[in-house]
Amino acid sequence: MTMHESFALGVFLSVEGLDGSGKTTILPHVRRWIEERGHSVRLIREPGGTKLGERIRELLLDPGLAPMDPWAEVCLYVASQAQQVRDIIVPCLEQGIWVLADRFRDATVAYQGWGRELGADRVKDLQDLVLGPLFPHLTVLLDCDVAVAWHRVAKRATSRDRLEQEARPFMEKVRQGYLDLARQYPQRFVVIDATQPLAKVFQDVTAVLEATWTSGLSGGRGGM
Ligand SMILES: Nc1ncnc2c1ncn2[C@@H]1O[C@H](COP(=O)(O)OP(=O)(O)OP(=O)(O)O)[C@@H](O)[C@H]1O
Ligand SMILES: [Mg+2]
């Protein structure tokens, strides 16, 4: 049985991209699009969502615990994902509730596998072991030039101290990691140019949702 057959009622969508690419900005738009079609939506964020996930989020953001061993960091992210799968994603999909994720497992491959150079395949192997074949049916990648994303985050931040210039080569690797995933899983990923004006990004995302909706999500999405 494929994942789609086992969760025939609910659909799992994720939005991925660099910090500042616009994920949180477009989520309400996607949510509205789903609700207009009569479905309930559950929003999740990574890491977090569950009681354990929120505690893990605190650990990951606690500067008192730095520097964290990079594999310890991966394990914390994947632990949060495992709890989300069990407590939220599977139960929602089984009840026909759509799940909309502000990042999910692909982010760990891009940020830790590529950004921290732990190796995409090693991170994926760990996720396969822990999470099994549970993937979003559709992943929207908001692809964004690092300098543009950086500029947006700088404008949004309350303190510029948080923004260290060394992070730019890191973000470049993360972007390449995301694009590599999109090339590897073309049936699941859709890449959108997130440097366009917001109205055009919305329009492109809507077009993807409409096209996917019309063609049916059972056409090979998921399990990749
Ligand atoms: N296409 C766009 N054009 C101009 N500004 C944008 C665009 N998309 C997002 N922004 C702005 O960029 C900032 C960052 O967007 P947002 O918070 O949605 O990014 P994010 O992907 O959720 O980042 P993070 O991963 O850090 O949470 C916001 O101030 C948002 O208004
Ligand atoms: Mg965000």
Coordinates of N, CA and C and ligand atoms in Angstrom, one line a residue:
M1 N 0.9 -1.2 0.0 CA 0.0 0.0 0.0 C 0.9 1.3 0.0
T2 N 0.6 2.2 -0.9 CA 1.4 3.4 -0.9 C 0.9 4.3 0.2
M3 N 1.7 5.3 0.5 CA 1.3 6.3 1.5 C 0.0 7.0 1.1
H4 N -0.1 7.2 -0.2 CA -1.3 8.0 -0.6 C -2.6 7.1 -0.3
E5 N -2.5 5.8 -0.6 CA -3.6 5.0 -0.4 C -4.0 4.8 1.1
S6 N -2.9 4.8 1.9 CA -3.2 4.6 3.4 C -3.7 5.9 4.0
F7 N -3.4 7.1 3.4 CA -4.0 8.3 4.0 C -4.8 9.0 2.9
A8 N -5.7 8.2 2.3 CA -6.5 8.7 1.1 C -7.2 10.0 1.4
L9 N -7.5 10.3 2.7 CA -8.4 11.4 2.9 C -7.7 12.7 3.0
G10 N -6.5 12.7 3.7 CA -5.8 14.0 4.0 C -4.7 14.2 3.0
V11 N -4.3 15.4 2.8 CA -3.1 15.7 2.0 C -2.1 16.4 2.8
F12 N -0.8 16.1 2.6 CA 0.3 16.7 3.4 C 1.1 17.5 2.4
L13 N 1.1 18.8 2.7 CA 1.9 19.8 2.0 C 3.0 20.4 2.8
S14 N 4.2 20.6 2.3 CA 5.2 21.3 3.0 C 5.7 22.5 2.2
V15 N 6.2 23.5 2.9 CA 6.8 24.7 2.3 C 8.2 24.8 2.8
E16 N 9.2 24.8 1.9 CA 10.6 24.8 2.3 C 11.3 26.0 1.7
G17 N 12.4 26.4 2.2 CA 13.2 27.5 1.7 C 14.1 28.1 2.8
L18 N 15.0 28.9 2.3 CA 15.9 29.6 3.3 C 15.2 30.5 4.2
D19 N 15.8 30.9 5.3 CA 15.3 31.9 6.2 C 15.1 33.1 5.4
G20 N 13.9 33.7 5.4 CA 13.6 34.9 4.7 C 13.1 34.7 3.3
S21 N 12.9 33.4 2.9 CA 12.4 33.1 1.5 C 10.9 33.4 1.4
G22 N 10.2 33.5 2.6 CA 8.8 33.8 2.5 C 7.8 32.7 2.9
K23 N 8.3 31.7 3.5 CA 7.4 30.5 3.9 C 6.3 31.0 4.8
T24 N 6.6 31.7 5.9 CA 5.6 32.0 6.8 C 4.6 33.0 6.2
T25 N 5.1 33.8 5.3 CA 4.3 34.8 4.6 C 3.2 34.2 3.7
I26 N 3.6 33.1 3.0 CA 2.6 32.5 2.1 C 1.7 31.5 2.8
L27 N 2.1 31.0 3.9 CA 1.3 29.9 4.6 C -0.2 30.3 4.7
P28 N -0.6 31.5 5.2 CA -2.0 31.8 5.4 C -2.7 31.8 4.0
H29 N -2.0 32.1 3.0 CA -2.6 32.1 1.6 C -2.9 30.7 1.2
V30 N -1.9 29.8 1.5 CA -2.1 28.4 1.1 C -3.3 27.8 2.0
R31 N -3.3 28.2 3.2 CA -4.3 27.7 4.1 C -5.7 28.1 3.6
R32 N -5.8 29.4 3.2 CA -7.1 29.9 2.7 C -7.5 29.1 1.4
W33 N -6.5 28.8 0.6 CA -6.8 28.1 -0.7 C -7.4 26.7 -0.3
I34 N -6.9 26.0 0.7 CA -7.3 24.7 1.0 C -8.7 24.8 1.7
E35 N -8.9 25.8 2.6 CA -10.2 25.9 3.3 C -11.3 26.2 2.3
E36 N -11.0 27.0 1.3 CA -12.0 27.4 0.3 C -12.5 26.2 -0.4
R37 N -11.7 25.1 -0.4 CA -12.1 23.9 -1.0 C -12.8 22.9 -0.1
G38 N -13.1 23.4 1.1 CA -13.9 22.6 2.1 C -13.1 21.7 3.0
H39 N -11.8 21.9 3.0 CA -11.0 21.0 3.9 C -10.5 21.7 5.1
S40 N -10.4 20.9 6.2 CA -9.7 21.5 7.4 C -8.2 21.4 7.3
V41 N -7.5 22.3 7.9 CA -6.1 22.4 7.8 C -5.4 22.4 9.1
R42 N -4.4 21.7 9.3 CA -3.6 21.8 10.5 C -2.2 22.3 10.1
L43 N -1.8 23.4 10.7 CA -0.5 24.0 10.4 C 0.5 23.4 11.4
I44 N 1.7 23.1 10.9 CA 2.8 22.6 11.8 C 4.1 23.3 11.5
R45 N 4.9 23.5 12.5 CA 6.2 24.1 12.2 C 7.3 23.2 12.7
E46 N 8.5 23.4 12.2 CA 9.6 22.5 12.4 C 10.8 23.3 13.0
P47 N 11.3 22.9 14.1 CA 10.9 21.9 15.0 C 9.7 22.5 15.9
G48 N 8.9 21.6 16.5 CA 7.9 22.1 17.4 C 6.6 21.3 17.1
G49 N 5.5 22.0 17.4 CA 4.2 21.4 17.2 C 3.7 20.5 18.3
T50 N 4.5 19.6 18.8 CA 4.1 18.7 19.9 C 4.7 19.3 21.2
K51 N 4.3 18.7 22.3 CA 4.9 19.1 23.6 C 6.4 18.8 23.6
L52 N 6.7 17.6 23.1 CA 8.1 17.3 23.0 C 8.8 18.2 22.0
G53 N 8.2 18.4 20.9 CA 8.8 19.3 19.9 C 9.1 20.7 20.4
E54 N 8.2 21.3 21.1 CA 8.4 22.6 21.6 C 9.5 22.6 22.6
R55 N 9.7 21.6 23.4 CA 10.8 21.5 24.4 C 12.1 21.4 23.6
I56 N 12.1 20.6 22.5 CA 13.2 20.4 21.6 C 13.6 21.7 21.0
R57 N 12.6 22.5 20.6 CA 12.8 23.8 20.0 C 13.6 24.7 21.0
E58 N 13.2 24.7 22.2 CA 13.8 25.5 23.3 C 15.3 25.1 23.4
L59 N 15.5 23.8 23.4 CA 16.9 23.3 23.5 C 17.8 23.7 22.3
L60 N 17.2 23.6 21.1 CA 17.9 24.0 19.9 C 18.2 25.5 19.8
L61 N 17.4 26.3 20.4 CA 17.5 27.8 20.4 C 18.3 28.3 21.6
D62 N 18.6 27.5 22.6 CA 19.3 27.9 23.8 C 20.8 28.2 23.6
P63 N 21.2 29.4 23.6 CA 22.6 29.7 23.3 C 23.5 29.1 24.4
G64 N 22.9 28.8 25.6 CA 23.7 28.2 26.7 C 24.2 26.8 26.4
L65 N 23.6 26.2 25.4 CA 23.9 24.8 25.0 C 24.9 24.7 23.8
A66 N 25.3 25.9 23.3 CA 26.2 26.0 22.1 C 27.6 25.8 22.6
P67 N 28.5 25.3 21.8 CA 28.2 24.7 20.5 C 27.7 23.2 20.7
M68 N 26.6 23.0 19.9 CA 26.0 21.6 20.0 C 26.7 20.7 19.0
D69 N 26.9 19.5 19.4 CA 27.5 18.5 18.4 C 26.5 18.5 17.2
P70 N 27.1 18.6 16.0 CA 26.1 18.6 14.8 C 25.2 17.4 14.7
W71 N 25.7 16.2 15.1 CA 24.9 15.1 15.0 C 23.8 15.0 16.1
A72 N 24.2 15.6 17.3 CA 23.2 15.7 18.4 C 22.1 16.6 17.9
E73 N 22.5 17.7 17.1 CA 21.5 18.6 16.6 C 20.5 17.9 15.6
V74 N 21.1 17.1 14.7 CA 20.3 16.4 13.8 C 19.3 15.5 14.5
C75 N 19.9 14.8 15.5 CA 19.0 13.8 16.3 C 17.8 14.6 16.9
L76 N 18.1 15.8 17.4 CA 17.0 16.6 18.0 C 15.9 16.9 17.0
Y77 N 16.4 17.4 15.8 CA 15.4 17.7 14.8 C 14.6 16.5 14.4
V78 N 15.3 15.4 14.2 CA 14.6 14.1 13.7 C 13.7 13.6 14.8
A79 N 14.1 13.8 16.1 CA 13.2 13.4 17.2 C 11.9 14.2 17.2
S80 N 12.0 15.5 16.9 CA 10.9 16.4 16.8 C 10.0 15.9 15.7
Q81 N 10.6 15.6 14.5 CA 9.8 15.1 13.4 C 9.1 13.8 13.7
A82 N 9.8 12.9 14.4 CA 9.1 11.6 14.7 C 7.9 11.8 15.6
Q83 N 8.0 12.7 16.5 CA 6.8 13.0 17.4 C 5.7 13.7 16.6
Q84 N 6.1 14.5 15.7 CA 5.0 15.2 14.8 C 4.3 14.2 14.0
V85 N 5.1 13.2 13.4 CA 4.5 12.2 12.6 C 3.4 11.4 13.4
R86 N 3.8 11.0 14.6 CA 3.0 10.2 15.4 C 1.8 10.9 16.0
D87 N 2.0 12.1 16.5 CA 1.0 12.8 17.2 C 0.1 13.7 16.3
I88 N 0.6 14.2 15.2 CA -0.2 15.1 14.4 C -0.4 14.6 13.0
I89 N 0.7 14.3 12.3 CA 0.6 14.1 10.8 C -0.3 12.9 10.5
V90 N 0.1 11.8 11.1 CA -0.7 10.6 10.8 C -2.2 10.7 11.2
P91 N -2.4 11.1 12.5 CA -3.8 11.2 12.9 C -4.6 12.2 12.1
C92 N -4.0 13.3 11.7 CA -4.7 14.3 10.9 C -5.1 13.7 9.5
L93 N -4.1 13.1 8.8 CA -4.3 12.6 7.5 C -5.4 11.5 7.5
E94 N -5.3 10.7 8.6 CA -6.3 9.6 8.7 C -7.8 10.2 8.9
Q95 N -7.8 11.4 9.5 CA -9.2 12.0 9.7 C -9.6 12.9 8.5
G96 N -8.7 12.9 7.5 CA -9.1 13.8 6.3 C -8.6 15.2 6.5
I97 N -7.9 15.5 7.5 CA -7.4 16.9 7.7 C -6.1 17.1 7.0
W98 N -6.1 18.2 6.2 CA -4.8 18.5 5.5 C -3.8 19.0 6.4
V99 N -2.5 18.6 6.2 CA -1.4 19.1 7.0 C -0.5 20.0 6.2
L100 N -0.3 21.2 6.7 CA 0.5 22.2 6.0 C 1.7 22.5 6.9
A101 N 2.9 22.2 6.4 CA 4.1 22.3 7.2 C 5.0 23.4 6.8
D102 N 5.4 24.2 7.8 CA 6.4 25.3 7.6 C 7.7 24.6 7.9
R103 N 8.2 24.0 6.9 CA 9.4 23.1 6.9 C 9.1 21.7 7.5
F104 N 9.8 20.7 6.9 CA 9.7 19.3 7.5 C 11.0 18.7 7.2
R105 N 11.0 17.4 6.9 CA 12.3 16.6 6.9 C 13.3 17.1 5.9
D106 N 12.9 17.7 4.8 CA 13.8 18.2 3.8 C 14.8 19.3 4.4
A107 N 14.2 20.0 5.3 CA 15.1 21.1 5.9 C 16.3 20.5 6.6
T108 N 16.1 19.4 7.2 CA 17.3 18.8 7.9 C 18.3 18.3 6.9
V109 N 17.9 17.8 5.8 CA 18.8 17.4 4.8 C 19.6 18.6 4.2
A110 N 18.8 19.7 4.0 CA 19.5 20.9 3.4 C 20.4 21.6 4.5
Y111 N 19.9 21.8 5.7 CA 20.6 22.6 6.6 C 21.8 21.8 7.3
Q112 N 21.4 20.6 7.7 CA 22.5 19.8 8.4 C 23.3 19.0 7.4
G113 N 22.6 18.3 6.5 CA 23.3 17.5 5.5 C 24.2 18.3 4.6
W114 N 23.7 19.4 4.1 CA 24.5 20.3 3.2 C 25.1 21.4 3.9
G115 N 24.4 22.2 4.6 CA 24.9 23.4 5.3 C 26.0 23.0 6.3
R116 N 25.8 22.1 7.1 CA 26.8 21.7 8.1 C 27.7 20.6 7.5
E117 N 27.5 20.2 6.3 CA 28.3 19.2 5.6 C 28.4 17.9 6.3
L118 N 27.3 17.4 6.9 CA 27.3 16.1 7.5 C 27.0 15.0 6.4
G119 N 26.5 15.4 5.2 CA 26.2 14.5 4.2 C 24.7 14.3 4.0
A120 N 24.2 14.7 2.9 CA 22.8 14.5 2.7 C 22.3 13.1 2.8
D121 N 23.1 12.1 2.3 CA 22.6 10.7 2.3 C 22.6 10.2 3.7
R122 N 23.6 10.6 4.5 CA 23.6 10.1 5.9 C 22.4 10.7 6.7
V123 N 22.1 11.9 6.5 CA 20.9 12.5 7.2 C 19.6 11.8 6.7
K124 N 19.6 11.6 5.4 CA 18.4 10.9 4.8 C 18.3 9.5 5.4
D125 N 19.4 8.8 5.5 CA 19.4 7.4 6.0 C 18.8 7.4 7.4
L126 N 19.3 8.4 8.2 CA 18.8 8.4 9.6 C 17.3 8.7 9.6
Q127 N 16.8 9.6 8.8 CA 15.4 9.9 8.7 C 14.6 8.7 8.2
D128 N 15.1 8.0 7.3 CA 14.4 6.8 6.8 C 14.3 5.8 7.9
L129 N 15.3 5.6 8.7 CA 15.3 4.7 9.8 C 14.2 5.1 10.8
V130 N 14.2 6.4 11.2 CA 13.3 6.9 12.2 C 11.9 7.2 11.8
L131 N 11.8 7.8 10.6 CA 10.5 8.3 10.1 C 9.8 7.4 9.1
G132 N 10.6 6.5 8.5 CA 10.0 5.6 7.5 C 9.7 6.5 6.3
P133 N 8.8 5.9 5.4 CA 8.6 6.6 4.1 C 7.5 7.6 4.2
L134 N 7.5 8.4 5.3 CA 6.4 9.4 5.3 C 7.0 10.8 4.8
F135 N 6.5 11.1 3.6 CA 6.9 12.4 3.0 C 5.7 13.2 2.6
P136 N 5.9 14.5 2.5 CA 4.7 15.3 2.0 C 4.3 14.8 0.6
H137 N 3.1 15.0 0.3 CA 2.6 14.7 -1.1 C 3.2 15.7 -2.0
L138 N 3.3 17.0 -1.6 CA 3.8 18.1 -2.4 C 4.6 19.0 -1.6
T139 N 5.8 19.4 -2.1 CA 6.7 20.3 -1.4 C 6.9 21.5 -2.3
V140 N 6.6 22.7 -1.8 CA 6.8 23.9 -2.5 C 8.1 24.5 -2.0
L141 N 9.1 24.5 -2.9 CA 10.4 25.1 -2.5 C 10.4 26.6 -3.0
L142 N 10.5 27.5 -2.0 CA 10.6 28.9 -2.3 C 12.1 29.2 -2.5
D143 N 12.6 29.1 -3.7 CA 14.0 29.3 -4.0 C 14.3 30.8 -4.0
C144 N 15.4 31.2 -3.3 CA 15.7 32.6 -3.1 C 17.2 32.8 -3.1
D145 N 17.6 33.8 -3.9 CA 19.0 34.2 -3.8 C 19.3 34.5 -2.4
V146 N 20.5 34.1 -2.0 CA 20.9 34.2 -0.6 C 21.0 35.7 -0.1
A147 N 21.5 36.6 -1.0 CA 21.6 38.0 -0.7 C 20.2 38.6 -0.5
V148 N 19.2 38.2 -1.3 CA 17.9 38.7 -1.1 C 17.2 38.2 0.2
A149 N 17.4 36.9 0.4 CA 16.8 36.4 1.7 C 17.5 37.0 2.9
W150 N 18.8 37.3 2.8 CA 19.5 37.9 3.8 C 19.0 39.3 4.1
H151 N 18.8 40.0 3.1 CA 18.3 41.4 3.2 C 16.9 41.4 3.9
R152 N 16.1 40.5 3.5 CA 14.7 40.4 4.2 C 14.8 40.1 5.6
V153 N 15.7 39.1 6.0 CA 15.8 38.8 7.4 C 16.4 39.9 8.2
A154 N 17.3 40.7 7.6 CA 18.0 41.8 8.2 C 16.9 42.9 8.5
K155 N 16.0 43.1 7.6 CA 14.9 44.1 7.8 C 14.0 43.6 8.9
R156 N 13.7 42.3 9.0 CA 12.8 41.8 9.9 C 13.3 41.7 11.3
A157 N 14.6 41.5 11.5 CA 15.3 41.3 12.8 C 15.2 42.5 13.6
T158 N 15.1 42.3 14.9 CA 15.0 43.4 15.9 C 16.5 43.8 16.2
S159 N 17.4 42.9 16.1 CA 18.8 43.2 16.4 C 19.7 42.7 15.3
R160 N 20.5 43.5 14.8 CA 21.4 43.0 13.7 C 22.5 42.1 14.3
D161 N 22.7 42.1 15.6 CA 23.7 41.2 16.2 C 23.5 39.7 15.8
R162 N 22.2 39.4 15.7 CA 21.8 38.0 15.4 C 22.3 37.6 14.0
L163 N 22.6 38.6 13.2 CA 23.0 38.2 11.8 C 24.5 38.3 11.6
E164 N 25.0 37.1 11.6 CA 26.5 37.1 11.4 C 26.8 36.8 9.9
Q165 N 27.7 37.6 9.4 CA 28.1 37.5 8.0 C 28.6 36.2 7.6
E166 N 29.3 35.5 8.6 CA 29.8 34.1 8.3 C 28.7 33.2 7.8
A167 N 27.5 33.5 8.2 CA 26.4 32.6 7.8 C 26.1 32.6 6.4
R168 N 26.6 33.5 5.6 CA 26.2 33.6 4.2 C 26.7 32.4 3.4
P169 N 28.0 32.0 3.5 CA 28.4 30.8 2.7 C 27.6 29.5 3.2
F170 N 27.2 29.5 4.5 CA 26.4 28.4 5.0 C 25.0 28.4 4.2
M171 N 24.4 29.6 4.1 CA 23.1 29.6 3.5 C 23.2 29.3 2.0
E172 N 24.3 29.6 1.4 CA 24.6 29.2 0.0 C 24.5 27.7 -0.2
K173 N 25.2 27.0 0.8 CA 25.2 25.5 0.7 C 23.8 25.0 1.0
V174 N 23.1 25.6 1.9 CA 21.7 25.1 2.2 C 20.8 25.3 0.9
R175 N 21.0 26.4 0.2 CA 20.2 26.6 -1.0 C 20.5 25.5 -2.0
Q176 N 21.8 25.2 -2.2 CA 22.2 24.2 -3.1 C 21.6 22.8 -2.7
G177 N 21.6 22.6 -1.4 CA 21.0 21.4 -0.9 C 19.5 21.2 -1.3
Y178 N 18.8 22.3 -1.1 CA 17.3 22.3 -1.4 C 17.2 22.1 -2.9
L179 N 18.0 22.7 -3.8 CA 17.8 22.6 -5.2 C 18.2 21.1 -5.6
D180 N 19.2 20.6 -4.9 CA 19.5 19.2 -5.2 C 18.3 18.2 -4.9
L181 N 17.7 18.5 -3.7 CA 16.5 17.7 -3.4 C 15.4 17.8 -4.5
A182 N 15.2 19.0 -4.9 CA 14.2 19.3 -5.9 C 14.5 18.5 -7.2
R183 N 15.8 18.4 -7.6 CA 16.2 17.7 -8.8 C 16.0 16.2 -8.6
Q184 N 16.3 15.8 -7.3 CA 16.2 14.3 -7.0 C 14.8 13.8 -7.0
Y185 N 13.9 14.6 -6.5 CA 12.5 14.2 -6.4 C 11.6 15.2 -7.1
P186 N 11.7 15.2 -8.5 CA 10.9 16.1 -9.3 C 9.4 15.9 -9.2
Q187 N 8.9 14.7 -8.8 CA 7.5 14.5 -8.8 C 6.9 15.2 -7.5
R188 N 7.7 15.3 -6.5 CA 7.2 15.8 -5.2 C 7.4 17.3 -5.1
F189 N 8.6 17.8 -5.6 CA 9.0 19.2 -5.5 C 8.5 20.1 -6.6
V190 N 8.1 21.3 -6.2 CA 7.9 22.3 -7.2 C 8.7 23.5 -6.7
V191 N 9.5 24.1 -7.6 CA 10.4 25.2 -7.3 C 9.8 26.5 -7.8
I192 N 9.7 27.4 -6.8 CA 9.1 28.7 -7.2 C 10.2 29.8 -6.9
D193 N 10.2 30.8 -7.8 CA 11.2 31.9 -7.7 C 10.6 32.8 -6.6
A194 N 11.3 32.8 -5.5 CA 10.8 33.6 -4.3 C 11.3 35.0 -4.3
T195 N 12.1 35.4 -5.3 CA 12.6 36.7 -5.3 C 11.6 37.6 -6.1
Q196 N 10.6 37.1 -6.6 CA 9.6 37.8 -7.3 C 8.7 38.6 -6.3
P197 N 8.0 39.6 -6.8 CA 7.1 40.3 -5.9 C 6.1 39.4 -5.3
L198 N 5.7 39.6 -4.1 CA 4.9 38.7 -3.3 C 3.6 38.3 -4.1
A199 N 3.0 39.2 -4.8 CA 1.8 38.9 -5.5 C 2.0 37.8 -6.6
K200 N 3.2 37.9 -7.2 CA 3.6 36.9 -8.2 C 3.9 35.6 -7.6
V201 N 4.5 35.6 -6.4 CA 4.8 34.3 -5.7 C 3.5 33.7 -5.3
F202 N 2.6 34.5 -4.8 CA 1.2 33.9 -4.5 C 0.6 33.3 -5.7
Q203 N 0.7 34.0 -6.8 CA 0.1 33.6 -8.1 C 0.7 32.2 -8.5
D204 N 2.0 32.1 -8.4 CA 2.7 30.9 -8.8 C 2.3 29.7 -7.9
V205 N 2.2 30.0 -6.6 CA 1.9 29.0 -5.7 C 0.5 28.5 -5.9
T206 N -0.4 29.4 -6.2 CA -1.8 29.1 -6.5 C -1.9 28.2 -7.7
A207 N -1.1 28.6 -8.7 CA -1.1 27.8 -10.0 C -0.7 26.4 -9.8
V208 N 0.3 26.2 -8.9 CA 0.8 24.9 -8.6 C -0.3 24.1 -7.9
L209 N -0.9 24.7 -6.9 CA -2.0 24.0 -6.2 C -3.1 23.7 -7.1
E210 N -3.5 24.6 -8.0 CA -4.6 24.3 -8.9 C -4.2 23.1 -9.8
A211 N -3.0 23.2 -10.4 CA -2.6 22.1 -11.3 C -2.5 20.8 -10.6
T212 N -2.0 20.8 -9.4 CA -1.9 19.5 -8.6 C -3.3 19.0 -8.3
W213 N -4.1 19.9 -7.9 CA -5.5 19.6 -7.6 C -6.2 19.0 -8.8
T214 N -6.1 19.6 -9.9 CA -6.7 19.1 -11.1 C -6.2 17.8 -11.6
S215 N -4.9 17.6 -11.5 CA -4.3 16.3 -12.0 C -4.5 15.2 -11.0
G216 N -4.8 15.6 -9.7 CA -5.0 14.6 -8.7 C -3.7 14.3 -8.0
L217 N -3.7 14.2 -6.7 CA -2.5 14.0 -5.9 C -2.0 12.6 -5.9
S218 N -2.8 11.7 -6.4 CA -2.4 10.3 -6.3 C -1.4 9.9 -7.4
G219 N -1.1 10.9 -8.3 CA -0.1 10.6 -9.3 C 1.3 10.5 -8.9
G220 N 1.6 9.7 -8.0 CA 3.0 9.5 -7.7 C 3.6 10.4 -6.6
R221 N 2.8 11.2 -6.0 CA 3.3 12.1 -4.9 C 3.5 11.2 -3.7
G222 N 4.4 11.6 -2.8 CA 4.6 10.9 -1.6 C 5.5 9.7 -1.8
G223 N 6.1 9.3 -0.7 CA 6.9 8.1 -0.7 C 8.3 8.4 -1.4
M224 N 8.6 9.7 -1.5 CA 9.9 10.0 -2.1 C 10.7 11.0 -1.2
Ligands
LIG1 N1 8.3 37.9 -2.4 C1 8.6 38.8 -1.4 N2 9.0 40.0 -1.7 C2 9.3 40.9 -0.8 N3 9.3 40.7 0.5 C3 9.0 39.4 0.9 C4 8.7 38.4 0.0 N4 8.4 37.2 0.6 C5 8.6 37.5 1.9 N5 8.9 38.8 2.1 C6 9.3 39.5 3.4 O1 10.5 38.9 3.9 C7 10.5 38.7 5.3 C8 10.7 37.2 5.6 O2 9.6 36.5 5.2 P1 9.1 35.2 6.0 O3 9.2 35.5 7.5 O4 7.8 34.7 5.4 O5 10.3 34.2 5.7 P2 10.5 32.7 6.2 O6 10.8 31.9 5.0 O7 9.3 32.3 7.0 O8 11.8 32.8 7.1 P3 12.2 32.0 8.4 O9 12.7 30.7 7.9 O10 13.3 32.8 9.0 O11 11.0 31.8 9.3 C9 9.1 39.2 5.7 O12 9.3 40.5 6.2 C10 8.3 39.2 4.5 O13 7.3 40.2 4.5
MG2 MG 9.1 31.6 9.0

